[in-house]
Amino acid sequence: MAELEGLEFGKSDFVLLDEVTMEQFMENLKLRFEKARIYTFIGEVVVSVNPYRHLDIYGKEVIEDYRGRELYENPPHLYAVADAAYKAMKRRAKDTCIVISGESGAGKTEASKYIMQYIAAITNPSQRAEVESVKNVLLKSNCVLEAFGNAKTNRNDNSSRFGKYMDINFNFNGDPTGGHINNYLLEKSRVAQQQEGERNFHSFYQVLRGGSDGLLKSLYLQRDPAEYAYTSQGASITLASNNDSLCHKAVMAALKVIGFTTEEISSIYKILSTILHLGNLQFTSDGEHVVLVGEDTVKHISELTSTEPENTRKALLYRTVATGGGEVIEKGHSEQEASYGRDAFAKALYERLFAWIVGRINSVIQVMDYNPALHGKNTVIGVLDIYGFEIFDNNSFEQFCINYCNEKLQQLFIELILRQEQDEYQREGITWQNIEYFNNQIIVDLVEQPHKGIISVLDEACLTAGKVTDTVCLDSMNKKLGQHPHYTSRKLCPADKTMDFNRDFRIRHYAGDVTYSVEGFLDKNKDPLFQDFKRLMYNSSDPVLKEMWPDGKMSITEVTKRPLTAATLFKNSIIALVDKLACKEPYYVRCIKPNEVKSPLLFDDGRCQHQVAYLGLLENVHVRRAGFAYRQPYARFLQRYKMTCEYTWPNHLMSSDQEAVEAIVNQHGFEDDVAYGHTKLFVRTPRTLFTLEQERAALIPILVLFLQKVWRGALARMRCRKIRAIYTIMAYYKCYKVKAHFWEVERRFTNVRNMADYGKSVEWPTPPAALVQFHRITQHLYRRWWARQLIKNIPPSDMAEVRAKVAALSALSGERVDWGYSRAWERDYLTNVSFSLGYSFRTLTLHSMQDFYIDLFSGHLNESKDRALLITDKHIYRLEPKKHFKVQKRISLDSVVGVSVTSGSDQMVALHTASQDDFLVHLQRGQLNPNQDRVGELVGSLTDYFTRTTFIALKTRFSFSFFMKVIMIRRMLSTKTRQDGLV
């Protein structure tokens, strides 16, 4: 640590003192205070001195300096211990806690706020909204709890008048996911009465001085706190470090951020105003009865609590009791009883309001739907900010409980830091010089021991029937505890005039002797509140008030168990708190108050030395200096640092983990700074551990890269195997799909030979993608087979007609509706007419002239004309039947390049030639069948012939404009010309 701060600032760790004496300890503490170095280490314990001024050591830059650094890497600071607790929690998945202790005014509350701010600042780097919400609620809860739980005392302007322990839950990433707040022993007696120079709780002054005019008017309040009995004493006291008006605005904003609804906030301030109005209620006697002074105040209280005015009045003036026979009677109060009941009601209202606010905050920040299997291990950091040791001029029941709590915490400190440390050295066989320290177990037993302790005596007095006074209780304590070395009273020590007879008793605490006044002990321990007030609040129409008073549901005649006393409840909660802290890894902040006048310059040596003594800081230095700063089981140490030694990475071959640890220590030359226990390695100085951590941090990136490389290779091989498996499965699946398709085709077409249509009606299965082309070929083959099955039954003499019809189907199907496919085609229509002898002679003549070999088509043209058409395999002839079928015109068939027809039912056909000497023929329909279509026969015969002889299909066109032009021309021609059947 000398490397981090110069010697002019003193020793930053008390373990480094030349001699561990009280004089040197105090000299070093004073020097650091004067140099504004308010934090000093004792090992992992931070000693904090209240500077009573603002120091610029808490900004963002400072937070970054301490983030992720080792405890001894930076100068002492609250941030160092907060980061150490956070790292321990995150690295080892172990719950930790930070215990902040010290007397009132030593700066515990401020320390807890800085620790919370640091944890909030270093978590949630990804800025997730749900985590930010939890952090905001945790931070804002401090503001609200301070307003309702803190007050100005003679020692501290912002003294916590309750104990607070906050658990912060973290997920496996180290981000806060929620939390829980426990509150202990709110000093509710402060509501009705304060000591000279002190104030009531901040919340009352904040609403009076910071509330808007409209709010105060709705609450029937005046702005001056002197107008109210409960706040009049502190009305003239102003706080230099606390502006009530600004704090009120901050509290209102914090309540909204936390999640309080507008109605809930309204109920909170209605309850505060109700308490102020209750304090101003006065009672007077008109002889036999007690009456209220000021009916308006009662009406205001009834309106603010949403109750009936008559019921409120009766609860303040009467007490309803049930007799043994079940009869219910009303008993009037005396003035003293009515005043007592009023104050008890006001204190109970505030106490339950505070408990409800804490519970409401917990409902917002509690971890919801947590599943360790899904979300990882849930770890906790606890922060304890609880009342410090108090010695006032008049110490009552509250100071007794507070000082008992500090005794329990001191016992925990002794158990964890002093006794357990020395016991561990003995168990591990480490050479050790025993350190003497004061064990305060005897004082704890004085307070809490069953049947003998002070709390047991108080409970026994509260349970005793009849009139038992505080004096009778004091006598009982004198009898049972008179021989105890840490208890005395004026009766046991008559010569001690600092105590009064029948009133005072004294306990010799670890922090000093405290004299307690027994007056009021029994009443405060019983904590009595008339049942009438509980029923009144339970029957309120305000849901918040109703929720605060569930015990008001009981009827008057209902018999219940006697409730536990206040001291017993507090004892049980403190024992539970200590057990909760004991199961966590503790980190300590020990706060010291430098003076009583809150001066940033004065260092009261006597006052500080007293605190150092009772906090056991000197003994702590002795233990740390004589012992070891760090200890760890061999297996865990080896697991963390084995990569720093070549003989232990990745696994050692030695006979035991201890030998492997020795190899690590020897390789780094730390053998003179360690000791070997039976199960653990003990490291004397933090510098050794810090060096190991540095080397480990340097190796981690190398190891991470190596592991990433190996893991990525493993992932790639796994992926390769998966891909291979996928392709194998795909291949087998494709094979299966192909086979399945074949099987299905085979199944469907097995019996098609026996079907009437040879399977034409059978639906083909959908082929897989790999068989689409094969499927088309198969269908084509099937169609050819199917056609073959049909054709093989056709006589050879009919095949020419079949081929012609197939050709016509290809050329005309879809364009002409009827082209004669349903009738038999004769093709040679001229032979069958009456003058066929002339035609036969003509065809013989042409045949003998080798003008043709086969006639493809013959027939008459339009019946009104004396023309005929003959198409052979060589020429196209226009014949004149009346002139013995004389050839009128002849063109070569080879010159025909196309045919044009219409899509209608007319018999007009255009034959196109290469020389553009086109034929337009108008075929004659049959004489016996005037609807006979011969266009298809002509086109089919020509197309079939051309396809078979030239292997080129004759082009067939469907033309409309051409024929329309021809018809118009024909109309314009002369009669003689129009009698021609061929143009």
Tab-separated table of C-alpha atoms in Angstrom, residues 120-519:
chain	number	residue	atom	x	y	z
A	120	ALA	CA	-25.683	-0.095	-9.281
A	121	ALA	CA	-22.969	1.600	-11.367
A	122	ILE	CA	-20.911	-1.529	-12.137
A	123	THR	CA	-23.787	-3.861	-13.019
A	124	ASN	CA	-25.965	-4.276	-16.113
A	125	PRO	CA	-23.483	-3.145	-18.808
A	126	SER	CA	-26.009	-4.102	-21.515
A	127	GLN	CA	-28.545	-1.648	-20.040
A	128	ARG	CA	-31.415	-4.126	-19.962
A	129	ALA	CA	-34.613	-2.315	-19.006
A	130	GLU	CA	-35.791	-4.791	-16.376
A	131	VAL	CA	-32.436	-4.683	-14.555
A	132	GLU	CA	-32.328	-0.874	-14.708
A	133	SER	CA	-35.820	-0.809	-13.180
A	134	VAL	CA	-34.684	-2.968	-10.252
A	135	LYS	CA	-31.622	-0.754	-9.715
A	136	ASN	CA	-33.721	2.419	-9.748
A	137	VAL	CA	-36.120	1.015	-7.162
A	138	LEU	CA	-33.261	-0.120	-4.916
A	139	LEU	CA	-31.628	3.329	-5.069
A	140	LYS	CA	-34.851	5.309	-4.712
A	141	SER	CA	-35.932	3.204	-1.742
A	142	ASN	CA	-33.102	4.802	0.287
A	143	CYS	CA	-34.643	8.238	-0.192
A	144	VAL	CA	-38.095	7.062	0.943
A	145	LEU	CA	-36.838	5.051	3.919
A	146	GLU	CA	-34.697	7.966	5.111
A	147	ALA	CA	-37.683	10.316	5.000
A	148	PHE	CA	-39.914	8.038	7.049
A	149	GLY	CA	-37.286	6.302	9.206
A	150	ASN	CA	-34.629	8.927	9.947
A	151	ALA	CA	-34.644	11.913	12.278
A	152	LYS	CA	-32.399	14.628	13.662
A	153	THR	CA	-30.798	13.648	16.987
A	154	ASN	CA	-28.273	15.425	19.181
A	155	ARG	CA	-25.525	13.360	17.593
A	156	ASN	CA	-26.601	13.202	13.948
A	157	ASP	CA	-28.723	15.313	11.618
A	158	ASN	CA	-29.816	12.243	9.669
A	159	SER	CA	-29.863	9.450	12.225
A	160	SER	CA	-31.493	6.151	11.257
A	161	ARG	CA	-34.152	5.445	13.846
A	162	PHE	CA	-34.622	1.921	12.548
A	163	GLY	CA	-32.415	-0.942	11.500
A	164	LYS	CA	-32.222	-1.880	7.831
A	165	TYR	CA	-30.882	-5.011	6.212
A	166	MET	CA	-31.171	-5.224	2.425
A	167	ASP	CA	-30.599	-8.376	0.379
A	168	ILE	CA	-29.783	-7.732	-3.293
A	169	ASN	CA	-30.329	-10.741	-5.546
A	170	PHE	CA	-28.085	-11.272	-8.580
A	171	ASN	CA	-28.412	-13.626	-11.526
A	172	PHE	CA	-25.551	-15.716	-12.951
A	173	ASN	CA	-24.445	-12.712	-15.041
A	174	GLY	CA	-23.980	-10.625	-11.920
A	175	ASP	CA	-26.903	-8.278	-12.649
A	176	PRO	CA	-29.362	-7.380	-9.876
A	177	THR	CA	-32.736	-9.086	-10.353
A	178	GLY	CA	-34.471	-7.966	-7.157
A	179	GLY	CA	-34.084	-7.674	-3.444
A	180	HIS	CA	-35.704	-7.612	-0.042
A	181	ILE	CA	-35.585	-5.141	2.833
A	182	ASN	CA	-35.923	-6.066	6.512
A	183	ASN	CA	-36.590	-3.285	9.016
A	184	TYR	CA	-35.936	-3.589	12.732
A	185	LEU	CA	-37.350	-1.694	15.726
A	186	LEU	CA	-38.559	1.613	14.402
A	187	GLU	CA	-38.255	4.144	17.246
A	188	LYS	CA	-41.974	4.932	17.230
A	189	SER	CA	-41.858	6.644	20.641
A	190	ARG	CA	-40.229	9.578	18.790
A	191	VAL	CA	-43.618	10.280	17.142
A	192	ALA	CA	-45.089	11.520	20.437
A	193	GLN	CA	-41.992	12.711	22.324
A	194	GLN	CA	-38.419	13.771	21.526
A	195	GLN	CA	-35.472	14.695	23.676
A	196	GLU	CA	-34.339	18.307	23.937
A	197	GLY	CA	-32.675	19.490	20.735
A	198	GLU	CA	-34.073	16.668	18.571
A	199	ARG	CA	-36.769	16.490	15.909
A	200	ASN	CA	-39.520	14.103	14.962
A	201	PHE	CA	-39.155	11.989	11.817
A	202	HIS	CA	-38.201	13.922	8.663
A	203	SER	CA	-41.466	13.039	6.902
A	204	PHE	CA	-43.568	15.367	9.100
A	205	TYR	CA	-41.409	18.438	8.446
A	206	GLN	CA	-41.078	17.606	4.750
A	207	VAL	CA	-44.828	17.524	4.130
A	208	LEU	CA	-45.416	20.708	6.177
A	209	ARG	CA	-42.601	22.725	4.579
A	210	GLY	CA	-42.528	21.143	1.131
A	211	GLY	CA	-46.133	20.242	0.422
A	212	SER	CA	-48.104	22.368	-2.024
A	213	ASP	CA	-50.807	24.718	-0.758
A	214	GLY	CA	-53.451	22.504	-2.315
A	215	LEU	CA	-52.084	19.405	-0.582
A	216	LEU	CA	-51.934	21.094	2.827
A	217	LYS	CA	-55.441	22.448	2.374
A	218	SER	CA	-56.795	18.972	1.530
A	219	LEU	CA	-55.067	17.620	4.647
A	220	TYR	CA	-56.291	20.519	6.851
A	221	LEU	CA	-52.696	21.373	7.734
A	222	GLN	CA	-50.854	24.647	8.308
A	223	ARG	CA	-47.330	25.131	7.062
A	224	ASP	CA	-45.786	25.924	10.460
A	225	PRO	CA	-44.631	22.762	12.369
A	226	ALA	CA	-44.906	24.769	15.631
A	227	GLU	CA	-48.706	24.516	15.323
A	228	TYR	CA	-48.611	20.780	16.089
A	229	ALA	CA	-47.735	19.219	19.425
A	230	TYR	CA	-45.757	16.340	17.887
A	231	THR	CA	-43.512	18.619	15.780
A	232	SER	CA	-43.410	21.856	17.790
A	233	GLN	CA	-40.227	20.960	19.653
A	234	GLY	CA	-38.222	20.562	16.428
A	235	ALA	CA	-39.934	23.407	14.543
A	236	SER	CA	-37.121	25.870	15.155
A	237	ILE	CA	-34.334	23.426	14.302
A	238	THR	CA	-32.923	23.770	10.802
A	239	LEU	CA	-30.613	21.217	9.239
A	240	ALA	CA	-27.594	22.404	7.288
A	241	SER	CA	-27.418	19.136	5.336
A	242	ASN	CA	-31.132	18.593	4.781
A	243	ASN	CA	-33.629	20.916	3.062
A	244	ASP	CA	-37.132	19.715	3.965
A	245	SER	CA	-38.829	21.284	0.944
A	246	LEU	CA	-36.421	19.801	-1.606
A	247	CYS	CA	-36.454	16.448	0.166
A	248	HIS	CA	-40.258	16.335	-0.049
A	249	LYS	CA	-40.119	16.717	-3.833
A	250	ALA	CA	-37.443	14.013	-4.039
A	251	VAL	CA	-39.555	11.649	-1.924
A	252	MET	CA	-42.653	12.242	-4.070
A	253	ALA	CA	-40.647	11.505	-7.222
A	254	ALA	CA	-39.090	8.415	-5.631
A	255	LEU	CA	-42.500	7.042	-4.616
A	256	LYS	CA	-43.670	7.297	-8.226
A	257	VAL	CA	-40.503	5.666	-9.579
A	258	ILE	CA	-40.863	2.775	-7.133
A	259	GLY	CA	-44.434	2.199	-8.259
A	260	PHE	CA	-46.717	3.680	-5.609
A	261	THR	CA	-50.044	4.664	-7.126
A	262	THR	CA	-51.516	8.148	-6.755
A	263	GLU	CA	-54.138	6.774	-4.356
A	264	GLU	CA	-51.465	5.077	-2.225
A	265	ILE	CA	-49.369	8.253	-2.024
A	266	SER	CA	-52.491	10.177	-1.038
A	267	SER	CA	-53.221	7.643	1.732
A	268	ILE	CA	-49.644	7.944	3.044
A	269	TYR	CA	-49.934	11.693	3.536
A	270	LYS	CA	-53.444	11.406	4.941
A	271	ILE	CA	-52.035	9.116	7.636
A	272	LEU	CA	-49.218	11.584	8.382
A	273	SER	CA	-51.706	14.435	8.733
A	274	THR	CA	-53.954	12.239	10.899
A	275	ILE	CA	-51.041	11.721	13.307
A	276	LEU	CA	-50.392	15.474	13.484
A	277	HIS	CA	-54.098	16.155	14.186
A	278	LEU	CA	-54.151	13.443	16.858
A	279	GLY	CA	-51.323	15.193	18.695
A	280	ASN	CA	-53.427	18.361	18.948
A	281	LEU	CA	-56.447	16.572	20.475
A	282	GLN	CA	-57.115	17.690	24.040
A	283	PHE	CA	-59.250	15.981	26.671
A	284	THR	CA	-61.065	17.587	29.587
A	285	SER	CA	-63.391	16.330	32.294
A	286	ASP	CA	-66.859	17.677	32.913
A	287	GLY	CA	-67.200	15.816	36.169
A	288	GLU	CA	-67.959	12.164	35.549
A	289	HIS	CA	-67.092	12.004	31.851
A	290	VAL	CA	-64.141	12.943	29.672
A	291	VAL	CA	-64.938	15.006	26.596
A	292	LEU	CA	-62.961	16.092	23.542
A	293	VAL	CA	-61.934	19.696	23.008
A	294	GLY	CA	-62.351	20.689	19.340
A	295	GLU	CA	-64.952	18.778	17.349
A	296	ASP	CA	-63.517	20.040	14.057
A	297	THR	CA	-60.298	18.115	14.640
A	298	VAL	CA	-62.279	14.904	15.154
A	299	LYS	CA	-64.131	15.514	11.888
A	300	HIS	CA	-60.849	16.074	10.077
A	301	ILE	CA	-59.407	12.847	11.510
A	302	SER	CA	-62.548	10.922	10.485
A	303	GLU	CA	-62.415	12.314	6.966
A	304	LEU	CA	-58.705	11.614	6.557
A	305	THR	CA	-59.056	8.037	7.816
A	306	SER	CA	-62.345	7.428	5.913
A	307	THR	CA	-64.216	6.498	9.096
A	308	GLU	CA	-67.423	7.667	10.777
A	309	PRO	CA	-66.950	10.662	13.140
A	310	GLU	CA	-69.024	9.018	15.864
A	311	ASN	CA	-66.939	5.836	15.737
A	312	THR	CA	-63.742	7.881	15.922
A	313	ARG	CA	-65.011	9.826	18.920
A	314	LYS	CA	-66.035	6.640	20.747
A	315	ALA	CA	-62.637	4.996	20.091
A	316	LEU	CA	-60.871	8.022	21.616
A	317	LEU	CA	-63.118	8.309	24.700
A	318	TYR	CA	-64.214	4.756	25.446
A	319	ARG	CA	-62.821	1.268	25.599
A	320	THR	CA	-65.019	-1.677	24.639
A	321	VAL	CA	-64.407	-4.800	26.723
A	322	ALA	CA	-66.031	-8.208	26.904
A	323	THR	CA	-66.872	-9.821	30.247
A	324	GLY	CA	-66.355	-13.482	31.031
A	325	GLY	CA	-70.021	-14.152	30.281
A	326	GLY	CA	-69.735	-12.728	26.785
A	327	GLU	CA	-71.347	-9.385	27.648
A	328	VAL	CA	-69.897	-6.341	25.858
A	329	ILE	CA	-69.632	-3.093	27.811
A	330	GLU	CA	-68.153	0.337	27.124
A	331	LYS	CA	-65.811	1.773	29.708
A	332	GLY	CA	-65.013	5.485	29.652
A	333	HIS	CA	-61.399	6.678	29.783
A	334	SER	CA	-59.911	9.037	32.317
A	335	GLU	CA	-58.031	12.052	30.964
A	336	GLN	CA	-54.728	10.245	31.478
A	337	GLU	CA	-55.964	7.041	29.784
A	338	ALA	CA	-57.427	8.988	26.855
A	339	SER	CA	-54.124	10.847	26.332
A	340	TYR	CA	-52.192	7.605	26.608
A	341	GLY	CA	-54.519	5.906	24.123
A	342	ARG	CA	-54.213	8.846	21.697
A	343	ASP	CA	-50.396	8.728	21.765
A	344	ALA	CA	-50.356	4.929	21.463
A	345	PHE	CA	-52.700	5.181	18.477
A	346	ALA	CA	-50.493	7.809	16.802
A	347	LYS	CA	-47.340	5.728	17.346
A	348	ALA	CA	-49.046	2.571	16.065
A	349	LEU	CA	-50.306	4.420	12.976
A	350	TYR	CA	-46.797	5.569	12.104
A	351	GLU	CA	-45.193	2.211	12.834
A	352	ARG	CA	-47.676	0.360	10.629
A	353	LEU	CA	-47.369	2.979	7.905
A	354	PHE	CA	-43.596	2.493	7.866
A	355	ALA	CA	-43.921	-1.304	7.818
A	356	TRP	CA	-46.464	-1.058	4.970
A	357	ILE	CA	-44.129	1.185	2.922
A	358	VAL	CA	-41.283	-1.325	3.367
A	359	GLY	CA	-43.587	-4.187	2.392
A	360	ARG	CA	-44.818	-2.270	-0.646
A	361	ILE	CA	-41.224	-1.684	-1.807
A	362	ASN	CA	-40.478	-5.385	-1.283
A	363	SER	CA	-43.454	-6.352	-3.432
A	364	VAL	CA	-41.942	-4.336	-6.284
A	365	ILE	CA	-38.343	-5.575	-6.030
A	366	GLN	CA	-38.921	-9.192	-5.041
A	367	VAL	CA	-37.572	-11.807	-7.483
A	368	MET	CA	-40.546	-13.159	-9.444
A	369	ASP	CA	-40.816	-16.563	-11.176
A	370	TYR	CA	-37.224	-17.522	-10.442
A	371	ASN	CA	-36.163	-20.951	-11.679
A	372	PRO	CA	-32.532	-21.937	-10.900
A	373	ALA	CA	-32.572	-24.535	-13.681
A	374	LEU	CA	-33.378	-21.850	-16.263
A	375	HIS	CA	-31.785	-18.721	-14.789
A	376	GLY	CA	-28.725	-20.129	-13.033
A	377	LYS	CA	-27.719	-19.792	-9.398
A	378	ASN	CA	-29.221	-16.851	-7.557
A	379	THR	CA	-26.617	-15.158	-5.339
A	380	VAL	CA	-27.057	-12.416	-2.767
A	381	ILE	CA	-25.152	-9.437	-1.416
A	382	GLY	CA	-26.523	-8.226	1.910
A	383	VAL	CA	-26.009	-4.663	3.163
A	384	LEU	CA	-26.628	-4.044	6.856
A	385	ASP	CA	-27.159	-0.474	8.067
A	386	ILE	CA	-28.369	-0.650	11.631
A	387	TYR	CA	-28.408	1.693	14.593
A	388	GLY	CA	-25.086	2.349	16.248
A	389	PHE	CA	-24.327	2.089	19.930
A	390	GLU	CA	-26.135	4.865	21.865
A	391	ILE	CA	-25.433	6.468	25.240
A	392	PHE	CA	-27.785	9.383	25.958
A	393	ASP	CA	-28.441	11.404	29.069
A	394	ASN	CA	-31.717	9.522	29.416
A	395	ASN	CA	-31.572	5.988	28.033
A	396	SER	CA	-34.857	4.086	27.793
A	397	PHE	CA	-36.250	0.901	26.300
A	398	GLU	CA	-35.260	1.871	22.736
A	399	GLN	CA	-31.608	2.416	23.674
A	400	PHE	CA	-31.636	-0.893	25.554
A	401	CYS	CA	-32.775	-2.754	22.400
A	402	ILE	CA	-30.384	-0.840	20.129
A	403	ASN	CA	-27.380	-1.558	22.332
A	404	TYR	CA	-28.390	-5.227	22.609
A	405	CYS	CA	-28.425	-5.370	18.811
A	406	ASN	CA	-24.908	-3.935	18.694
A	407	GLU	CA	-23.777	-6.529	21.228
A	408	LYS	CA	-25.068	-9.278	18.913
A	409	LEU	CA	-23.294	-7.763	15.914
A	410	GLN	CA	-20.081	-7.395	17.887
A	411	GLN	CA	-20.416	-11.037	18.887
A	412	LEU	CA	-20.753	-11.942	15.207
A	413	PHE	CA	-17.630	-9.892	14.434
A	414	ILE	CA	-15.749	-11.679	17.174
A	415	GLU	CA	-16.988	-15.058	15.988
A	416	LEU	CA	-16.076	-14.525	12.334
A	417	ILE	CA	-12.983	-12.318	12.527
A	418	LEU	CA	-11.263	-13.185	15.791
A	419	ARG	CA	-12.292	-16.501	17.257
A	420	GLN	CA	-12.951	-18.452	14.087
A	421	GLU	CA	-9.688	-17.225	12.594
A	422	GLN	CA	-7.660	-18.444	15.545
A	423	ASP	CA	-9.645	-21.683	15.762
A	424	GLU	CA	-8.933	-22.327	12.075
A	425	TYR	CA	-5.176	-21.949	12.595
A	426	GLN	CA	-5.327	-24.502	15.377
A	427	ARG	CA	-7.380	-26.950	13.279
A	428	GLU	CA	-4.995	-26.633	10.345
A	429	GLY	CA	-1.861	-27.068	12.470
A	430	ILE	CA	-0.474	-23.604	11.682
A	431	THR	CA	2.001	-22.187	14.184
A	432	TRP	CA	0.122	-19.397	15.943
A	433	GLN	CA	0.503	-17.048	18.868
A	434	ASN	CA	-2.877	-16.721	20.548
A	435	ILE	CA	-4.365	-13.207	20.655
A	436	GLU	CA	-6.349	-12.186	23.719
A	437	TYR	CA	-9.647	-10.427	23.039
A	438	PHE	CA	-12.808	-9.591	24.933
A	439	ASN	CA	-15.661	-12.004	24.206
A	440	ASN	CA	-18.951	-10.244	24.821
A	441	GLN	CA	-20.985	-13.458	24.969
A	442	ILE	CA	-21.446	-12.821	28.700
A	443	ILE	CA	-23.214	-9.510	27.953
A	444	VAL	CA	-25.418	-11.113	25.277
A	445	ASP	CA	-26.436	-13.778	27.771
A	446	LEU	CA	-27.231	-11.080	30.342
A	447	VAL	CA	-29.852	-9.715	27.963
A	448	GLU	CA	-31.280	-12.745	26.150
A	449	GLN	CA	-30.648	-15.820	28.318
A	450	PRO	CA	-33.910	-17.752	28.894
A	451	HIS	CA	-35.444	-17.430	32.387
A	452	LYS	CA	-32.543	-15.288	33.643
A	453	GLY	CA	-31.936	-12.560	31.104
A	454	ILE	CA	-33.348	-9.045	31.276
A	455	ILE	CA	-35.803	-9.711	28.429
A	456	SER	CA	-37.138	-12.766	30.252
A	457	VAL	CA	-37.627	-10.711	33.424
A	458	LEU	CA	-39.472	-8.025	31.452
A	459	ASP	CA	-41.729	-10.607	29.783
A	460	GLU	CA	-42.463	-12.280	33.093
A	461	ALA	CA	-43.474	-8.930	34.597
A	462	CYS	CA	-45.715	-8.184	31.617
A	463	LEU	CA	-47.465	-11.545	31.961
A	464	THR	CA	-48.000	-11.263	35.717
A	465	ALA	CA	-51.598	-10.533	36.686
A	466	GLY	CA	-52.320	-7.481	38.780
A	467	LYS	CA	-50.629	-4.134	39.012
A	468	VAL	CA	-46.951	-4.624	38.155
A	469	THR	CA	-44.932	-1.419	37.993
A	470	ASP	CA	-41.562	-0.628	36.488
A	471	THR	CA	-40.144	-0.492	40.025
A	472	VAL	CA	-41.354	-4.027	40.766
A	473	CYS	CA	-39.704	-5.175	37.535
A	474	LEU	CA	-36.435	-3.471	38.542
A	475	ASP	CA	-36.522	-5.289	41.884
A	476	SER	CA	-36.989	-8.585	40.057
A	477	MET	CA	-33.927	-7.848	37.897
A	478	ASN	CA	-31.908	-6.953	40.979
A	479	LYS	CA	-32.759	-10.313	42.561
A	480	LYS	CA	-32.007	-12.436	39.499
A	481	LEU	CA	-29.033	-10.501	38.113
A	482	GLY	CA	-27.464	-9.038	41.239
A	483	GLN	CA	-24.429	-11.324	40.999
A	484	HIS	CA	-23.773	-10.681	37.328
A	485	PRO	CA	-20.466	-8.821	36.785
A	486	HIS	CA	-21.940	-6.628	34.025
A	487	TYR	CA	-25.150	-5.589	35.823
A	488	THR	CA	-25.637	-3.158	38.685
A	489	SER	CA	-28.186	-0.697	40.090
A	490	ARG	CA	-28.387	1.858	42.909
A	491	LYS	CA	-29.847	-0.787	45.218
A	492	LEU	CA	-26.921	-3.122	44.517
A	493	CYS	CA	-24.395	-0.290	44.701
A	494	PRO	CA	-25.794	2.341	47.117
A	495	ALA	CA	-22.627	4.416	47.024
A	496	ASP	CA	-22.975	5.137	43.296
A	497	LYS	CA	-24.921	8.405	43.252
A	498	THR	CA	-24.955	8.574	39.437
A	499	MET	CA	-27.989	6.274	39.563
A	500	ASP	CA	-31.390	6.886	41.211
A	501	PHE	CA	-33.096	4.453	43.564
A	502	ASN	CA	-35.984	2.463	42.083
A	503	ARG	CA	-35.372	3.902	38.605
A	504	ASP	CA	-31.941	3.202	37.108
A	505	PHE	CA	-29.898	0.121	36.331
A	506	ARG	CA	-26.563	-0.074	34.527
A	507	ILE	CA	-25.099	-2.544	32.041
A	508	ARG	CA	-21.374	-2.716	31.395
A	509	HIS	CA	-21.460	-3.052	27.581
A	510	TYR	CA	-18.468	-3.794	25.382
A	511	ALA	CA	-18.660	-0.134	24.268
A	512	GLY	CA	-18.935	1.314	27.756
A	513	ASP	CA	-21.254	1.573	30.741
A	514	VAL	CA	-24.827	2.646	29.967
A	515	THR	CA	-27.361	3.671	32.621
A	516	TYR	CA	-30.991	2.921	31.711
A	517	SER	CA	-34.098	4.433	33.253
A	518	VAL	CA	-36.646	1.686	33.870
A	519	GLU	CA	-39.559	4.118	33.614
